[in-house]
Amino acid sequence: DDWNALTWLASLELQATDDMFLYAKASTGYRSGGFNGRGTSIGALEIPFDEEFVTSYEVGAKADWFDSLLRTNLALFYLKYQDRQTTELRSTSTGIASVIVNSGNADISGGELEIWSEPIPALRLGGSTGWNWFRFRDSSDDPINSPAFMYSMYGEYSLPPFDFGQLSARLELQYQSQNFSTATSSCTAAS
């Protein structure tokens, strides 16, 4: 078997002001099909999985505020998958095998906002929040490792450089919403 594809990318960038940059991007992506090299039988090794295609759209803005005291990055995205490849654990007569399968067609949309500031030269404060809506178009399976919401906040203080290097301290808090470890709708959620 063989697999190939032609992909493309188009982008538009605008320096709206000295402190604000806007962009829009559309592209396609491709992951080759293949064979499962971890099959536990000759038959399993000979079963191919199909290629994966994605069409991606993204718009965003990067801006500095208050004479660069505060910086923000905002991005919104939409991805349309065809024949998405995922890894599944399957029971076999000799144990458990990890195989790549085409899990179906999917849509992913969401956004991310990142903020950071340096109120004084040695101190950086920041955080980010993200939203991710993942849905399969042709099944009710839960998406694997795809939390719907996440955020983080941090503070970092750096001492003046020493002859031997830089010393800094960082405190960070992270959160992510419910996450699934398997693709079945009845799976147990991990958070």
Coordinates of C-alpha atoms in Angstrom, one line a residue:
D1 CA 0.0 0.0 0.0
D2 CA 1.1 3.6 -0.4
W3 CA -0.1 7.0 0.8
N4 CA 0.6 10.5 -0.3
A5 CA -1.1 13.9 -0.3
L6 CA -0.6 17.5 -1.4
T7 CA -1.0 20.0 1.5
W8 CA -1.3 23.8 1.4
L9 CA -1.1 26.8 3.8
A10 CA -2.4 30.4 3.3
S11 CA -2.0 33.2 5.8
L12 CA -2.8 36.9 6.1
E13 CA -0.9 39.1 8.5
L14 CA -1.6 42.7 9.5
Q15 CA 0.5 45.0 11.7
A16 CA -2.6 47.0 12.8
T17 CA -0.6 49.4 15.0
D18 CA 2.9 49.4 16.5
D19 CA 1.4 47.4 19.5
M20 CA -1.0 45.1 17.7
F21 CA -0.5 42.3 15.2
L22 CA -3.5 40.4 13.7
Y23 CA -3.4 37.2 11.6
A24 CA -5.6 34.6 9.9
K25 CA -4.4 31.3 8.6
A26 CA -5.9 28.3 6.8
S27 CA -4.0 25.1 6.1
T28 CA -4.3 21.4 5.5
G29 CA -2.3 18.6 7.2
Y30 CA -1.7 15.0 6.4
R31 CA -0.5 12.0 8.3
S32 CA 0.4 8.9 6.3
G33 CA -1.4 5.6 6.6
G34 CA 0.6 2.6 7.6
F35 CA 0.7 -0.8 9.3
N36 CA 0.6 -1.7 12.9
G37 CA 4.2 -2.8 13.8
R38 CA 3.1 -3.9 17.2
G39 CA 0.6 -6.5 16.2
T40 CA 0.6 -9.8 18.1
S41 CA -0.1 -11.9 15.0
I42 CA 0.8 -12.0 11.3
G43 CA -2.8 -11.1 10.5
A44 CA -2.7 -8.0 12.8
L45 CA 0.6 -6.9 11.2
E46 CA -1.0 -7.0 7.8
I47 CA -4.1 -4.8 8.6
P48 CA -3.4 -1.2 7.4
F49 CA -4.8 2.0 8.8
D50 CA -5.8 4.9 6.5
E51 CA -4.2 8.3 6.2
E52 CA -5.5 11.2 8.3
F53 CA -6.4 14.6 6.8
V54 CA -7.1 17.8 8.7
T55 CA -8.1 21.3 7.5
S56 CA -7.3 24.0 10.0
Y57 CA -8.5 27.6 10.4
E58 CA -7.1 30.1 12.9
V59 CA -7.4 33.8 13.7
G60 CA -5.5 35.7 16.3
A61 CA -4.2 38.9 17.8
K62 CA -1.0 39.7 19.6
A63 CA -0.9 43.0 21.5
D64 CA 1.2 45.0 23.9
W65 CA -0.6 47.3 26.3
F66 CA 0.5 50.2 28.6
D67 CA 3.9 50.7 27.0
S68 CA 4.5 47.0 26.9
L69 CA 3.8 46.4 30.5
L70 CA 1.1 43.9 29.6
R71 CA 1.2 41.4 26.6
T72 CA -1.8 39.4 25.4
N73 CA -2.1 36.7 22.8
L74 CA -5.5 35.5 21.6
A75 CA -6.2 32.7 19.2
L76 CA -9.4 31.1 18.0
F77 CA -9.3 27.9 15.9
Y78 CA -11.3 25.3 14.1
L79 CA -10.0 21.9 12.8
K80 CA -11.9 19.4 10.6
Y81 CA -10.5 15.9 10.7
Q82 CA -11.1 13.1 8.3
D83 CA -10.1 9.5 9.3
R84 CA -8.5 10.7 12.6
Q85 CA -5.8 8.3 13.7
T86 CA -5.8 7.2 17.4
T87 CA -4.1 4.5 19.4
E88 CA -6.2 1.9 21.1
L89 CA -5.4 -0.9 23.5
R90 CA -6.9 -4.2 22.4
S91 CA -7.1 -7.6 24.1
T92 CA -5.4 -10.4 22.3
S93 CA -4.9 -14.1 23.0
T94 CA -1.4 -13.2 24.2
G95 CA -2.2 -10.1 26.2
I96 CA -2.8 -6.4 25.3
A97 CA -1.7 -4.8 22.0
S98 CA -1.4 -1.1 21.2
V99 CA -2.7 -0.5 17.7
I100 CA -3.3 2.6 15.5
V101 CA -6.9 2.8 14.2
N102 CA -8.9 5.4 12.2
S103 CA -11.4 6.5 14.9
G104 CA -13.6 8.6 12.5
N105 CA -14.2 12.1 11.5
A106 CA -14.0 14.9 14.0
D107 CA -14.4 18.6 14.6
I108 CA -12.3 20.6 17.1
S109 CA -12.9 24.2 17.9
G110 CA -11.8 26.5 20.7
G111 CA -9.5 29.3 21.7
E112 CA -6.7 30.3 23.9
L113 CA -5.9 33.5 25.7
E114 CA -2.4 34.1 27.2
I115 CA -1.4 37.1 29.3
W116 CA 1.9 38.1 30.9
S117 CA 3.3 41.1 32.5
E118 CA 6.6 42.3 33.9
P119 CA 5.7 44.9 36.6
I120 CA 9.3 45.1 37.6
P121 CA 12.3 43.9 35.5
A122 CA 12.9 40.8 37.6
L123 CA 9.3 39.7 38.1
R124 CA 7.1 38.1 35.5
L125 CA 3.4 37.3 36.1
G126 CA 1.3 35.4 33.6
G127 CA -1.4 33.0 32.9
S128 CA -3.4 31.4 30.1
T129 CA -6.8 29.8 29.6
G130 CA -8.0 27.6 26.9
W131 CA -11.2 26.1 25.6
N132 CA -11.4 23.0 23.4
W133 CA -14.6 21.6 22.0
F134 CA -13.9 18.2 20.4
R135 CA -16.7 16.1 18.9
F136 CA -16.7 13.1 16.6
R137 CA -19.1 13.6 13.6
D138 CA -19.9 9.9 13.2
S139 CA -19.9 8.4 16.7
S140 CA -20.6 9.3 20.3
D141 CA -17.2 8.3 21.5
D142 CA -15.4 10.6 24.0
P143 CA -12.3 12.2 22.8
I144 CA -9.1 10.8 24.3
N145 CA -6.8 13.2 26.2
S146 CA -8.8 16.3 25.2
P147 CA -10.0 18.3 28.2
A148 CA -12.6 20.9 27.4
F149 CA -11.1 23.7 29.6
M150 CA -7.7 24.4 31.1
Y151 CA -6.0 27.3 32.7
S152 CA -2.6 28.1 34.3
M153 CA -1.2 31.0 36.4
Y154 CA 2.4 31.6 37.3
G155 CA 4.8 34.0 39.0
E156 CA 8.6 34.0 38.3
Y157 CA 11.3 36.0 40.0
S158 CA 14.8 36.1 38.6
L159 CA 17.9 37.2 40.6
P160 CA 20.6 39.2 38.8
P161 CA 22.9 37.0 36.8
F162 CA 25.9 35.3 38.6
D163 CA 29.2 34.4 37.0
F164 CA 28.0 30.7 37.0
G165 CA 24.5 31.4 35.6
Q166 CA 21.0 32.6 36.4
L167 CA 18.9 31.7 39.5
S168 CA 15.1 32.1 39.4
A169 CA 12.1 30.8 41.4
R170 CA 8.8 30.0 39.8
L171 CA 5.4 29.1 41.3
E172 CA 2.8 27.7 38.9
L173 CA -0.8 26.6 39.3
Q174 CA -2.5 24.5 36.5
Y175 CA -6.0 23.1 36.1
Q176 CA -7.7 21.1 33.4
S177 CA -11.3 19.8 33.2
Q178 CA -12.4 16.2 32.9
N179 CA -10.3 14.1 30.6
F180 CA -10.9 10.6 29.1
S181 CA -8.2 7.9 28.8
T182 CA -10.2 5.7 26.5
A183 CA -12.5 6.4 23.5
T184 CA -15.7 4.7 24.8
S185 CA -18.6 6.8 26.0
S186 CA -19.0 4.7 29.1
C187 CA -15.3 5.1 30.2
T188 CA -14.3 6.4 33.6
A189 CA -13.3 10.1 33.6
A190 CA -10.0 11.2 35.1
S191 CA -9.4 14.7 36.2

